[in-house]
Amino acid sequence: MSLDLPFDNSYARLPDRFYTKLAPTPVRAPALVALNQSLALTLGLDPDALASEAGVAALAGNAIPGGAEPLAQVYAGHQFGGWSPQLGDGRAILLGEVVTPEGARFDVQLKGSGPTPYSRMGDGRAWLGPVMREYIVSEAMAALGVPTTRALAAVTTGDIVLREGPLPGAVFTRIASSHIRVGTFQFFAARQDTDALKALTGHAIERHDPGANGALGLLEGVIARQAGLIAQWMGLGFIHGVMNTDNMTISGETIDYGPCAFMDVYHPMRVFSSIDHHGRYAFGRQPDVAMWNLAQLASALLPLIGEVEPAQAAIDRFPELFRAEWLRVFRAKIGLQTEAEGDEALIHRLLDAMANGQADFTNSFRALGTPGARDQFMDRNAFDAWEREWRDRLSAEESSPEDRLDAMRQVNPGLIPRTHRIEQAIQAGVAGDYGPFHRLNAALATPFADPGPYADLMTPPTQDEVVPQTFCGT
Ligand code: AMP
Ligand code: MG
């Protein structure tokens, strides 16, 4: 019995030069680590069929499900500012697209499924650690209400992957509303392949901006989505870590959870990635980097837009769009329902006090309005001074303190996937114990609820537990 999925593969119908058709490379002994039941149901897939032997074989790349047309997508990109004219799915294979009962279209992609023509020096494989990290963090992001690719499944392969040493191999099944990146447009623009640009633009509009007026309309749509997305990241203390143009989607979903992290102690210039030596993708730089990436998209689309001016105008609007989204996010975090002149400065003074007071980003916002808030700050007097200003500002609000606290708890999570917890879950997983991994996923499914039995997961790392850097998924 082989697995059948309701595929309808629109990307595979694009011209040949968009991809290379090839099958995943089989692995030795597939075993299921996790299957996302609720996501499977949302997609209209049968969780039991996916968890069956035939299902797991498909999730490991050992069998091609009926209706799939496996392919590796080609793209280009700016990596840390340097131009790479050809990247592509070097360790990923798109099986196809499923359309949900509600009519939404999603890519089903295997990551870690073997070499492709775009693998360059890589082996096309993934090891268990990054697969578990992407599973945890992408599902946590979804539960936090942030647009993101999703985790359908993780399987181990029974094969060894060589990195710093021998590590267990794994394959991740990623769901995305598409895998079209800024770098996909750049690939064809750099080759002056206007026909391909037109086809890609039409395809992207159909999937992400139905009704948009041509390439300019698409550009404006991407800009708006990215402004909203980055503002949400900033509101959660999330650092993507590798905001290369090949890691920025047209859909506006967060993609490629490599050396990403949620900050514990707040600092605006925090960097995690072990390869980001100059802090290009530091927390506070993310809005500027997004705008830079979007300018690369605008350049790629110029042959279709025709004139520079409207494309430039669209890019120039990014800062104000971002600022509006950022204010919306942070006003809600400090319990404001109305808008006043000094709100932005008030929010920045809180962030300054947090940076100076080495406050935990997540726990400080979660505690606002309760007596425990000041304990998050090394300099409690600085917080007290800010709190007096905040109370003054709140006197202009009509909501009751109880309703306000409730509303704040809907936007200030108690639970985020803290890096040290992810590392502990990975270490246990590598040793064969997936208990901590499943517990973390269960806790993070309701990040705004009272943590109840998961209160220990709110605690910042001890000195010994701090993970100073995060690494790429390779
Ligand atoms: P990333 O940093 O994950 O966005 O990957 C950047 C590029 O390197 C992409 O084109 C990937 O497909 C490729 N890549 C990363 N890891 C591997 C690997 N283990 N084997 C082959 N290609 C890889
Ligand atoms: Mg990538």
Tab-separated table of C-alpha atoms and ligand atoms in Angstrom, residues 75 79 87-89 91 111 174 181 240 242 244-248 255-257, ligand 2:
chain	number	residue	atom	x	y	z
A	75	TYR	CA	16.984	30.194	-6.730
A	79	GLN	CA	24.058	35.776	1.546
A	87	LEU	CA	21.584	28.419	-4.934
A	88	GLY	CA	18.541	26.185	-4.824
A	89	ASP	CA	17.159	23.286	-2.838
A	91	ARG	CA	18.929	19.338	0.682
A	111	LYS	CA	14.162	18.647	4.013
A	174	ARG	CA	7.860	21.292	5.878
A	181	ARG	CA	11.713	33.512	-2.156
A	240	HIS	CA	15.998	35.064	12.630
A	242	VAL	CA	20.148	34.413	8.519
A	244	ASN	CA	19.598	36.304	3.365
A	245	THR	CA	17.383	37.105	0.374
A	246	ASP	CA	16.988	33.375	-0.280
A	247	ASN	CA	15.522	33.069	3.219
A	248	MET	CA	12.838	35.729	2.721
A	255	ILE	CA	11.208	30.439	6.774
A	256	ASP	CA	14.472	28.596	7.454
A	257	TYR	CA	14.913	28.217	11.175
B	2	MG	MG	17.720	28.838	3.075
